[in-house]
Structure formats: C-alpha cells, structure tokens
Amino acid sequence: MKHAPASTRSGASREKGTLDRATIVRTALRLLDEVGIDGLSTRRLAAELDIKSASLYWHFKDKNELLNEMSGAMFEKALRPPNVDGPDFDWAEWLAEGARAIRRTALSCRDGAQVMARPRPRTPGLSFEDNVKTAMRSGLTDMEARLTMQTLRRFAIGSALQEQATPAATGIVVAGKEGFEFGLQTFLDGLRARLAERQKVARSLNRPRA
Amino acid sequence: MKHAPASTRSGASREKGTLDRATIVRTALRLLDEVGIDGLSTRRLAAELDIKSASLYWHFKDKNELLNEMSGAMFEKALRPPNVDGPDFDWAEWLAEGARAIRRTALSCRDGAQVMARPRPRTPGLSFEDNVKTAMRSGLTDMEARLTMQTLRRFAIGSALQEQATPAATGIVVAGKEGFEFGLQTFLDGLRARLAERQKVARSLNRPRA
DNA sequence: ACCTGAACACCGTTCAAGT
DNA sequence: ACCTGAACACCGTTCAAGT
C-alpha cells in the first residue's frame, strides 16, 4: 500500500506543476535563514519543497544559478521604492537610505551577506537607470552617480559581510550601525565637498571679475 | 612489494614531522590560485602535501580554521611594512596605499577576495595598534582612526569581491582600479573635510574675537 | 608526536525513465 | 512539461590503529 502523497513538509503542499523558480527562491531564502549557507543543500531544499533534489535541475541549471537568483531577490527587496519626493528632496539622505537598506537586508537573514555578495542576474534595467537619474539630481554627472551607487553597494556588502562573520574572531572596531554610519557619512561628506567645489567654479565662470 | 614512498607530488618532498601549519597554509594558497575555492578540498590539499586528508586534522581543527588562517596570511602579506617616513608624511596617501594593498592582494589570487572576506585569527596585536597610531598623525581621534581603517578594509574587500565575481553578470559600472579609486578618494575627501572643520574650530577657540 | 586506513554521513549533478 | 530512481564521483570529518 502506498502512503499518502507527502505534503507533510512545512505545511505548504502544492499540486504538481505549480512549482516555479520564484517559489523555489522564496523557499530557499527561508531555509537559508534556518540552516545557514552550509546547511543549504539541494537535497534539503528539495525536501522542503516536497520534491526530489534531481527535480531542481529542471528549474535551475545548477546550484550557482539558484544562489544568484537568491541574491537578486534580496536586492529587489532591499531597493524597493525609489520614493523620490518633491522639492525638499535630500539626495544625500536618499543615497544613505539605499545603502542602509542593502546592509539591513543582508543582516536580516542568516548568511544573507554571503548571498548578496554573489553576482545577481541581470535585472531588466528595472530601477537601476531610474536610480542613476535620481542620484544625478544632486549635481553629480552620470558616471559619478553610477560610481557612487557602486561604492555604496560595495561598502554596504563589505560591512554586512564582516558583521555577519563569526563575531569572536573579527577585528571589529565599532559594532553595528555606528561603525557603518561613520563610513557612510564620511563618503557622503566627500561627495558634498566635490559638489561644493564644482559650484564655486561654476559661479566664478558665470560672473568673472577680470 | 611496497612502492617508493611517494614524493612524486609537486616536487616538494619532505621528511616526516616537517609539516607545520605555515607550510600547509602556504600550499593551500598556491592550490587555491590553481583550482579556485570550490576545487580546494581537503583531499586535494592533502595530496598536494603528500599526506592523507585525515592528517590535516591533526594540524587544524577543521577546514574553517584552515581557511581563516589563509585569510590571516593574505592580510599579513597585504599590510607588510607600515613604512612611515619623516615630516613629509602624507597620511591620506598612506591610508590609500593600505586600502589598495588589500584590494591588490585579494585580486592577486583566484578567489582571494572570498578568502579575505573570512574572519582571520586574532593576530597578536602585531601591527594593528601601530597602524592606529600612524593614522592618528592625521589629527583623527583614536576611535576615528580605527573606524577609518575598518571602513577602508570593508570597502576594499567589498570591491575585490565584486570585481572577482563572474564578470558577465555583475552590474559593474567602471571596472578595475578607477572604480575603486573613486570611492577611496571620495572617502578621504570626507575625512579631510572633517579635519579642516576641526582645525577651523580649534583656531577660533585659540584667539576668540569677543 | 605525527600519520594512515577505513569508514560514516553526507554532497552536487546526470540521465534514463516515468506520468 | 515536470518529476523520480538510481547512480557517479566526489565531499568533510572521525577514530582506532600504526610508527
């Protein structure tokens, strides 16, 4: 006699053919938070989905592709709404919030930083170009805006990575948000200095004394 | 008939009892550069050392301990001589060189950034406190000096990590050194602004007008 | 003190075969 | 189109036993 068709796993039973990449990625992220990156095996994930591990290879080329998709999902979650307001728009605070969101998202899940440190699949230009535009409202050039976002992303991931590493052995100086804010604000100060210098030059060109 | 006692591996035969942690770490780093982090198995490393993989567990508690030691070795290599000169000492350039050295070392070895992103064993206070002292010659407080070094370390590792990720999928904006220098110099600009502000305040306190 | 043989409990991945 | 059974070629780690 055959036993009942599973569905005993984690409560969420599906009918066949319902399984798609998004569901797998979502489940993988939940499992990651439970067991950590070393515990996240294809067999364990398959069990969580009530399938066999071989089935995962119909949906994903290999485990790397799955992990990269997880990275993409975390970034999407971190960078939700550009949320640009009216004339009181504070570009520095907007950039800071973006960097904080990346770090916060990475820290919100066990080993999340290690996942976000991976390459993510080319999101279809969705919000990235919009964000560049928004960053340019500060007066930065297109290239500077991109470099700024790249720098903040690298710093946020680097910070989360160190903060999430086994706390005993790391040479952490100031734990938590304060250590992060120092680097963040100092970098933004550098941007402000650059923009102020640029405005000064522009003014002197507009009404030359000579 | 027993065959000859190995020594066919990679040319470097040893007599028994010669093997120590430093040799293992050095060999592991060479092997890492050959096969990458996914190829660096205890069995492969043991073969390279002409021992059996079980023997590694006499020298190291587990693979994690070995990897952390590798991280420590790479940082030692990166931060070699403090090399502080005379009165023409340029603290900003000194900090920049330290950050560049970390990034350069990470990029010098396949998957090197992933290794340096790991926690490293507590180095016996060797050069770290000296470096804090050196950084303070800029006028930064002790805490600011530590935060600065932490920030640059995080940014350098974060950069190397992204640069070393599979080049196709990453949203790299400006590849290579230029992308790194932007973040580095902008952060240092922020530090300069902070120090300049501090000097201005100090001067106004020295000779008050009122 | 240092190393091995042999095993344990896993991995990621492939592929013919099922439905 | 989607999933399984069964296998392949590996893993990290332990531990009694050797020298």
PDB file of N, CA, C and O in Angstrom, chain B residues 130-157:
ATOM      1  N   ASP B 130      49.907  49.735  15.946  1.00  0.00           N
ATOM      2  CA  ASP B 130      50.856  50.667  15.329  1.00  0.00           C
ATOM      3  C   ASP B 130      50.174  51.460  14.213  1.00  0.00           C
ATOM      4  O   ASP B 130      50.370  52.669  14.085  1.00  0.00           O
ATOM      5  N   ASN B 131      49.382  50.762  13.440  1.00  0.00           N
ATOM      6  CA  ASN B 131      48.710  51.425  12.332  1.00  0.00           C
ATOM      7  C   ASN B 131      47.710  52.462  12.836  1.00  0.00           C
ATOM      8  O   ASN B 131      47.546  53.521  12.225  1.00  0.00           O
ATOM      9  N   VAL B 132      47.033  52.143  13.926  1.00  0.00           N
ATOM     10  CA  VAL B 132      46.119  53.126  14.517  1.00  0.00           C
ATOM     11  C   VAL B 132      46.903  54.385  14.883  1.00  0.00           C
ATOM     12  O   VAL B 132      46.498  55.510  14.555  1.00  0.00           O
ATOM     13  N   LYS B 133      48.028  54.193  15.534  1.00  0.00           N
ATOM     14  CA  LYS B 133      48.884  55.326  15.920  1.00  0.00           C
ATOM     15  C   LYS B 133      49.269  56.152  14.696  1.00  0.00           C
ATOM     16  O   LYS B 133      49.189  57.390  14.703  1.00  0.00           O
ATOM     17  N   THR B 134      49.671  55.455  13.650  1.00  0.00           N
ATOM     18  CA  THR B 134      50.084  56.165  12.440  1.00  0.00           C
ATOM     19  C   THR B 134      48.927  56.966  11.854  1.00  0.00           C
ATOM     20  O   THR B 134      49.096  58.129  11.475  1.00  0.00           O
ATOM     21  N   ALA B 135      47.771  56.344  11.819  1.00  0.00           N
ATOM     22  CA  ALA B 135      46.608  57.031  11.250  1.00  0.00           C
ATOM     23  C   ALA B 135      46.259  58.277  12.067  1.00  0.00           C
ATOM     24  O   ALA B 135      45.760  59.262  11.522  1.00  0.00           O
ATOM     25  N   MET B 136      46.544  58.231  13.362  1.00  0.00           N
ATOM     26  CA  MET B 136      46.205  59.375  14.214  1.00  0.00           C
ATOM     27  C   MET B 136      47.089  60.585  13.939  1.00  0.00           C
ATOM     28  O   MET B 136      46.762  61.704  14.362  1.00  0.00           O
ATOM     29  N   ARG B 137      48.189  60.375  13.244  1.00  0.00           N
ATOM     30  CA  ARG B 137      49.047  61.519  12.908  1.00  0.00           C
ATOM     31  C   ARG B 137      48.331  62.498  11.989  1.00  0.00           C
ATOM     32  O   ARG B 137      48.793  63.621  11.774  1.00  0.00           O
ATOM     33  N   SER B 138      47.195  62.083  11.425  1.00  0.00           N
ATOM     34  CA  SER B 138      46.408  62.988  10.588  1.00  0.00           C
ATOM     35  C   SER B 138      45.631  63.989  11.428  1.00  0.00           C
ATOM     36  O   SER B 138      45.183  65.006  10.922  1.00  0.00           O
ATOM     37  N   GLY B 139      45.465  63.687  12.716  1.00  0.00           N
ATOM     38  CA  GLY B 139      44.629  64.534  13.555  1.00  0.00           C
ATOM     39  C   GLY B 139      43.343  63.833  13.960  1.00  0.00           C
ATOM     40  O   GLY B 139      42.551  64.374  14.733  1.00  0.00           O
ATOM     41  N   LEU B 140      43.134  62.653  13.428  1.00  0.00           N
ATOM     42  CA  LEU B 140      41.951  61.881  13.807  1.00  0.00           C
ATOM     43  C   LEU B 140      42.086  61.384  15.239  1.00  0.00           C
ATOM     44  O   LEU B 140      43.200  61.163  15.732  1.00  0.00           O
ATOM     45  N   THR B 141      40.957  61.215  15.897  1.00  0.00           N
ATOM     46  CA  THR B 141      40.984  60.606  17.225  1.00  0.00           C
ATOM     47  C   THR B 141      41.284  59.115  17.094  1.00  0.00           C
ATOM     48  O   THR B 141      41.236  58.544  15.999  1.00  0.00           O
ATOM     49  N   ASP B 142      41.566  58.507  18.217  1.00  0.00           N
ATOM     50  CA  ASP B 142      41.815  57.064  18.220  1.00  0.00           C
ATOM     51  C   ASP B 142      40.648  56.301  17.614  1.00  0.00           C
ATOM     52  O   ASP B 142      40.819  55.437  16.757  1.00  0.00           O
ATOM     53  N   MET B 143      39.458  56.660  18.049  1.00  0.00           N
ATOM     54  CA  MET B 143      38.269  55.969  17.520  1.00  0.00           C
ATOM     55  C   MET B 143      38.092  56.215  16.036  1.00  0.00           C
ATOM     56  O   MET B 143      37.813  55.288  15.273  1.00  0.00           O
ATOM     57  N   GLU B 144      38.261  57.455  15.615  1.00  0.00           N
ATOM     58  CA  GLU B 144      38.118  57.756  14.189  1.00  0.00           C
ATOM     59  C   GLU B 144      39.158  57.009  13.360  1.00  0.00           C
ATOM     60  O   GLU B 144      38.860  56.549  12.247  1.00  0.00           O
ATOM     61  N   ALA B 145      40.347  56.894  13.892  1.00  0.00           N
ATOM     62  CA  ALA B 145      41.394  56.172  13.164  1.00  0.00           C
ATOM     63  C   ALA B 145      40.992  54.715  12.972  1.00  0.00           C
ATOM     64  O   ALA B 145      41.127  54.146  11.883  1.00  0.00           O
ATOM     65  N   ARG B 146      40.462  54.103  14.029  1.00  0.00           N
ATOM     66  CA  ARG B 146      40.029  52.709  13.913  1.00  0.00           C
ATOM     67  C   ARG B 146      38.870  52.576  12.940  1.00  0.00           C
ATOM     68  O   ARG B 146      38.820  51.654  12.123  1.00  0.00           O
ATOM     69  N   LEU B 147      37.923  53.494  13.034  1.00  0.00           N
ATOM     70  CA  LEU B 147      36.774  53.443  12.129  1.00  0.00           C
ATOM     71  C   LEU B 147      37.206  53.629  10.677  1.00  0.00           C
ATOM     72  O   LEU B 147      36.673  53.000   9.772  1.00  0.00           O
ATOM     73  N   THR B 148      38.161  54.504  10.479  1.00  0.00           N
ATOM     74  CA  THR B 148      38.668  54.737   9.131  1.00  0.00           C
ATOM     75  C   THR B 148      39.292  53.472   8.561  1.00  0.00           C
ATOM     76  O   THR B 148      39.003  53.068   7.434  1.00  0.00           O
ATOM     77  N   MET B 149      40.124  52.837   9.354  1.00  0.00           N
ATOM     78  CA  MET B 149      40.762  51.610   8.876  1.00  0.00           C
ATOM     79  C   MET B 149      39.726  50.517   8.625  1.00  0.00           C
ATOM     80  O   MET B 149      39.811  49.775   7.653  1.00  0.00           O
ATOM     81  N   GLN B 150      38.746  50.437   9.489  1.00  0.00           N
ATOM     82  CA  GLN B 150      37.683  49.444   9.297  1.00  0.00           C
ATOM     83  C   GLN B 150      36.908  49.725   8.013  1.00  0.00           C
ATOM     84  O   GLN B 150      36.605  48.811   7.237  1.00  0.00           O
ATOM     85  N   THR B 151      36.599  50.996   7.788  1.00  0.00           N
ATOM     86  CA  THR B 151      35.851  51.359   6.583  1.00  0.00           C
ATOM     87  C   THR B 151      36.634  51.010   5.322  1.00  0.00           C
ATOM     88  O   THR B 151      36.089  50.408   4.389  1.00  0.00           O
ATOM     89  N   LEU B 152      37.904  51.362   5.309  1.00  0.00           N
ATOM     90  CA  LEU B 152      38.702  51.096   4.114  1.00  0.00           C
ATOM     91  C   LEU B 152      38.854  49.589   3.882  1.00  0.00           C
ATOM     92  O   LEU B 152      38.818  49.125   2.742  1.00  0.00           O
ATOM     93  N   ARG B 153      38.990  48.852   4.956  1.00  0.00           N
ATOM     94  CA  ARG B 153      39.094  47.396   4.825  1.00  0.00           C
ATOM     95  C   ARG B 153      37.799  46.843   4.230  1.00  0.00           C
ATOM     96  O   ARG B 153      37.831  46.048   3.286  1.00  0.00           O
ATOM     97  N   ARG B 154      36.678  47.267   4.763  1.00  0.00           N
ATOM     98  CA  ARG B 154      35.394  46.777   4.249  1.00  0.00           C
ATOM     99  C   ARG B 154      35.190  47.141   2.793  1.00  0.00           C
ATOM    100  O   ARG B 154      34.723  46.328   1.987  1.00  0.00           O
ATOM    101  N   PHE B 155      35.542  48.361   2.454  1.00  0.00           N
ATOM    102  CA  PHE B 155      35.356  48.801   1.069  1.00  0.00           C
ATOM    103  C   PHE B 155      36.289  48.061   0.118  1.00  0.00           C
ATOM    104  O   PHE B 155      35.890  47.649  -0.978  1.00  0.00           O
ATOM    105  N   ALA B 156      37.522  47.858   0.543  1.00  0.00           N
ATOM    106  CA  ALA B 156      38.488  47.161  -0.317  1.00  0.00           C
ATOM    107  C   ALA B 156      38.051  45.719  -0.559  1.00  0.00           C
ATOM    108  O   ALA B 156      38.083  45.222  -1.692  1.00  0.00           O
ATOM    109  N   ILE B 157      37.618  45.051   0.500  1.00  0.00           N
ATOM    110  CA  ILE B 157      37.157  43.660   0.349  1.00  0.00           C
ATOM    111  C   ILE B 157      35.884  43.613  -0.484  1.00  0.00           C
ATOM    112  O   ILE B 157      35.747  42.784  -1.394  1.00  0.00           O
TER     113      ILE B 157
END
